[in-house]
Short mmCIF file of C-alpha atoms in Angstrom, two decimals:
data_model
loop_
_atom_site.label_atom_id
_atom_site.label_comp_id
_atom_site.label_asym_id
_atom_site.label_seq_id
_atom_site.Cartn_x
_atom_site.Cartn_y
_atom_site.Cartn_z
CA ALA K 1 0.00 0.00 0.00
CA PRO K 2 1.25 3.51 -0.72
CA VAL K 3 2.60 5.55 2.18
CA GLU K 4 0.65 8.71 2.92
CA PRO K 5 2.70 11.93 2.60
CA LYS K 6 1.85 12.93 6.20
CA THR K 7 3.19 9.61 7.49
CA LEU K 8 6.34 9.85 5.39
CA LEU K 9 7.02 13.41 6.54
CA GLN K 10 6.38 12.50 10.19
CA GLU K 11 8.80 9.56 10.00
CA HIS K 12 11.41 11.76 8.30
CA ALA K 13 11.07 14.47 10.95
CA GLN K 14 11.30 11.94 13.79
CA ARG K 15 14.36 10.29 12.28
CA LEU K 16 16.14 13.66 12.18
CA GLY K 17 14.82 14.87 15.53
CA ARG K 18 12.90 17.72 13.90
CA THR K 19 9.66 19.26 15.11
CA LEU K 20 6.71 19.05 12.73
CA GLU K 21 3.64 21.25 12.90
CA TYR K 22 0.51 21.70 10.78
CA VAL K 23 -0.98 25.19 10.97
CA SER K 24 -4.48 26.08 9.78
CA VAL K 25 -4.00 29.17 7.62
CA GLU K 26 -7.46 29.78 6.21
CA GLU K 27 -10.97 28.40 5.87
CA THR K 28 -13.05 29.84 3.05
CA GLY K 29 -16.38 29.22 1.40
CA PRO K 30 -19.84 28.38 2.71
CA ALA K 31 -20.27 25.73 5.39
CA HIS K 32 -21.33 23.09 2.85
CA ALA K 33 -18.34 23.72 0.55
CA ARG K 34 -15.42 24.74 2.75
CA THR K 35 -11.87 25.00 1.46
CA PHE K 36 -9.15 24.53 4.07
CA THR K 37 -5.60 25.81 3.73
CA PHE K 38 -2.79 24.39 5.86
CA ALA K 39 0.90 25.14 6.15
CA VAL K 40 3.40 22.57 7.39
CA ARG K 41 6.41 23.73 9.35
CA VAL K 42 9.56 21.79 10.10
CA ASP K 43 11.55 23.32 12.96
CA GLY K 44 9.39 26.43 12.60
CA ARG K 45 10.20 26.88 8.90
CA GLU K 46 7.29 26.67 6.47
CA LEU K 47 8.09 24.07 3.83
CA GLY K 48 4.69 23.49 2.30
CA ARG K 49 1.25 25.03 1.98
CA ALA K 50 -1.83 23.65 0.27
CA SER K 51 -5.60 23.75 0.16
CA GLY K 52 -8.22 21.04 0.03
CA ARG K 53 -11.92 20.32 0.53
CA SER K 54 -11.18 18.67 3.88
CA LYS K 55 -8.60 19.31 6.58
CA LYS K 56 -7.13 15.87 5.89
CA ASP K 57 -6.76 16.58 2.16
CA ALA K 58 -5.20 19.99 2.80
CA GLN K 59 -2.73 18.60 5.35
CA GLY K 60 -1.79 15.72 3.03
CA ALA K 61 -1.18 18.09 0.12
CA ALA K 62 0.87 20.40 2.37
CA ALA K 63 2.95 17.41 3.51
CA LEU K 64 3.55 16.44 -0.12
CA ALA K 65 4.67 20.01 -0.89
CA ALA K 66 7.03 19.90 2.11
CA LEU K 67 8.51 16.58 0.97
CA ASP K 68 9.06 18.07 -2.49
CA ALA K 69 10.76 21.10 -0.89
CA LEU K 70 13.02 18.85 1.18
CA ARG K 71 13.99 16.87 -1.92
CA ALA K 72 14.68 20.12 -3.83
CA LEU K 73 16.90 21.35 -1.00
CA GLY K 74 18.80 18.09 -1.28
CA GLY K 75 19.85 18.26 2.34
CA GLU K 76 18.45 14.97 3.53
CA ALA K 77 17.41 11.89 1.67
CA VAL K 78 13.62 11.56 1.61
CA ALA K 79 12.06 8.42 0.22
CA PRO K 80 9.51 9.14 -2.52
CA CYS K 81 5.83 8.45 -1.92
CA THR K 82 4.99 5.23 -3.72
#
């Protein structure tokens, strides 16, 4: 089964002793069609931000953006989501 981006990012942060935080940035739209925006911070530094129709979707997309940012920085090896 594929590994969820949030799980992968959490494991990566734990392995490196980093703090990981999801921050709700914005909620827009009517109650029946909300859009949630979350930022993910690693050691207080924002590495990803994304929106989704649910908090879970927004957090997952933000985690994926953070994983992409970590790979682009090339600092630490991050396994790809499969």
